[in-house]
Amino acid sequence: GSAWGSRGMEASAGSCRAPLPAWWGLLRGLLLAVLAAGEAGWERVARKIYIPLNKTAPCVRLLNATHQIGCQSSISGDTGVIHVVEKEEDLKWVLADGPHPPYMILLDGNLFNRRVMLQLKGTSRVSGLAVAIAKPSPPQGFSPGLKCPNDGFGVYSKDYGPQFAHCNKTVWNPVGSGISYEDFDFPIFLLEDANETQVIKQCYQDHNVPRDASGPQYPLCAMQLFSHMHAVTSTVTCMRRSSLQSTFSINPEVVCDPLLDYNVWSTLQPINSSGKVNPEKEVIIVATRIDSHSFFWNIAPGAESAVSSFVTHLAAAEALHKMSDVHLLQRNIMFTFFQGETFDYIGSSRMVYDMEKDKFPLRLDNIHSFVELNQVALRNDSILWMHTDPVSRMNESVEVQVRNLLDILSNSSVGANVTLQEAGYSQPLPPSSFQRFLRARHIPGVVLTDHKTAFQNRYYQSMYDTPENIRMQYPEGLSPEETLEYVTDTAKSLAEVATVVARALYRLAGGANNTSAIQADPKTVSRMLYGFLIKMNNSWFQSIIKPDIKGILGDVPQHYVAVSSPVNTTYLVQYVLANLTGTVVNLTKEECLNPEKTPSSEKEMYEYAWVQGSLDPNSTSRVPYCVRSTVHLSKALSPAFELRQWGSTEYSTWTESRWKEIRARIFLVASKELEIITLVVGIVILIFSLLATYFINAKADVLFSVPRDPGAVAY
């Protein structure tokens, strides 16, 4: 505005400064309004151009000491023309015939296998993949995990049972394709919502279906996927970069984080959690894993691979705590729930490390025996298989203790609807946390599973390891509350296993009374299965957690270990265990939150939690109360990160890459020719505008001169 004003003054040849024309104020106001509305306008335009896909799950990058696995997009996202692949013949268009590469493939879930994925990995004609969930689950099975899970991190090696190393004797997961452990240089997303899948298919039908031999006409339906990962190469590289950033930068940019969480543990008889258990005191460890995994980030239902076993474990703990003489038992029992076991035994290796370094109340010397619940929901003829380690059993004293353990377990199943059988002396242990303890010491132990050799679970570490996989069925028309309380056949079956395990543990701990009173509750098992597999945000879970963490109760439960801790599963296992084995104590909220101020609280022996409680029947308020239990958390971070040995072959080294944004959208894309024409026309208009502005500015004194007042006299 100042240039125009100065030229106007010159034109008036020394007169007072002329007022700016009225239209200038209007123009200035209009420009300000346009700028203010620009951002909102762009959002409205974007909404008209793009259809966002909100219910998706990405494949992300994970790294270990030597490799990177998973997927990523370019930094600005990857775009391609959509092509629907519902049978293998459809791939020919993408890989060879289609005239508009690169393609974004909408892949039918039944084709999401190793053979197809390796074909797509080897071409530049594919820019990304969206996978539609197969319904029903693929009948032939689907496991993106390894055929030999956690290979190299268990007990068997060239120095210990070499004949069993690398699954030489038994391939545990024969349907494992290993695609979770491949590295893909394009983004892969899971479409969780059938409606969004249908929207993409409709867009494809309307615009992309080849009408004749020459292919479809523009505009074409395209998809854009954003999942750029910050970490590359391996854990060694990304942790070194993050460490350097933290050392020298004021605002360090961390590129990857270790997979970590917490183990949950409690004891039948209270122990001083900050002290050390007497070396003479024997403890029986009962263990399960509480995490699972699949090809896609945070999609880990884990019904058979994790939930069936830890729910059985929780039910057994409740049944034992109901016995009146547990405080008199000769041996203590420790209930242990390990996190991160899917990724080379993170939780169990850390607990063993802490026991060896005197950073845990128990030492390895205190362990009398070890009982682990593995996959237990898919039993054939109600048979539960007892697996032991043939190598340690060559030691005579270990053999005697293992034989005693097997006899007690077998006798405990008499009269129950569960038959326990030995898997065989020549059979190695399946992938299990017990293997990490055996690496440190010859401990008598048994792993209970529903499979003698290969897994019964055809969906191990996959998105199809759902409630349907363990045959959970509900009648039609039940409300959420009725579904929570409904006792399924699966719940009855797992309660029977929990009963047998609880009775065996009681005998093993030195219990002399009749064990027929020890009975796991099928109703409790039903509630847990519903909460951990179908809907976390239910009335029972709401009542047993602290008010300040009620936000963890999402809808669909997932059991991935992740990098932010504790994850929802850990919290819920902690509070379910406290609810089932703890005692309600008559303390006020203040006393419960600060038990050290109450002389009789025995703070070093117990944990206290002020929980929400159930809804009062006559109002919307809850009736909170204080729970005292022996439930504790211990760190589940691989010792490799504690020791800064990022290239370790002894401990897990898994990290997860960081990323900036994860999103997906579809839109119509014009032909390259039209895009070039649009660009050229835009440039021409821009040049014309600049020239017009220049000439208008140069002739402003002529075009915008203000007529002189005839009455004015210039001196």
Short mmCIF file of C-alpha atoms in Angstrom, two decimals, residues 267-272 276-285 325-334 355 361-369 441 508-511 605:
data_model
loop_
_atom_site.label_atom_id
_atom_site.label_comp_id
_atom_site.label_asym_id
_atom_site.label_seq_id
_atom_site.Cartn_x
_atom_site.Cartn_y
_atom_site.Cartn_z
CA THR A 267 3.06 -65.60 45.90
CA LEU A 268 0.67 -67.87 47.77
CA GLN A 269 2.35 -66.99 51.07
CA PRO A 270 3.45 -63.33 51.34
CA ILE A 271 7.17 -62.60 51.06
CA ASN A 272 9.20 -59.44 51.59
CA LYS A 276 15.55 -61.80 50.02
CA VAL A 277 13.79 -65.12 50.57
CA ASN A 278 15.56 -67.42 53.01
CA PRO A 279 17.92 -69.72 51.02
CA GLU A 280 16.30 -72.80 52.65
CA LYS A 281 12.78 -71.78 51.57
CA GLU A 282 11.64 -73.71 48.48
CA VAL A 283 9.34 -72.10 45.93
CA ILE A 284 7.38 -73.69 43.09
CA ILE A 285 7.10 -71.41 40.04
CA ASP A 325 -4.35 -74.14 55.04
CA VAL A 326 -2.21 -72.50 52.34
CA HIS A 327 -0.25 -70.55 54.98
CA LEU A 328 0.86 -73.89 56.47
CA LEU A 329 2.23 -75.36 53.24
CA GLN A 330 5.85 -76.48 53.35
CA ARG A 331 6.67 -74.80 50.05
CA ASN A 332 5.56 -71.44 48.68
CA ILE A 333 4.06 -71.07 45.20
CA MET A 334 4.86 -68.16 42.91
CA MET A 355 17.68 -63.66 40.16
CA PRO A 361 13.51 -61.54 46.15
CA LEU A 362 14.06 -65.13 44.94
CA ARG A 363 17.29 -66.74 43.82
CA LEU A 364 17.51 -69.62 41.38
CA ASP A 365 18.51 -71.82 44.36
CA ASN A 366 15.05 -71.26 45.89
CA ILE A 367 13.25 -72.84 42.92
CA HIS A 368 12.02 -76.32 43.83
CA SER A 369 10.26 -77.01 40.53
CA ARG A 441 20.26 -74.14 36.14
CA LEU A 508 3.62 -80.43 45.26
CA ALA A 509 3.77 -77.72 47.94
CA GLY A 510 3.26 -80.34 50.65
CA GLY A 511 -0.50 -80.10 51.15
CA MET A 605 4.78 -57.92 52.42
#
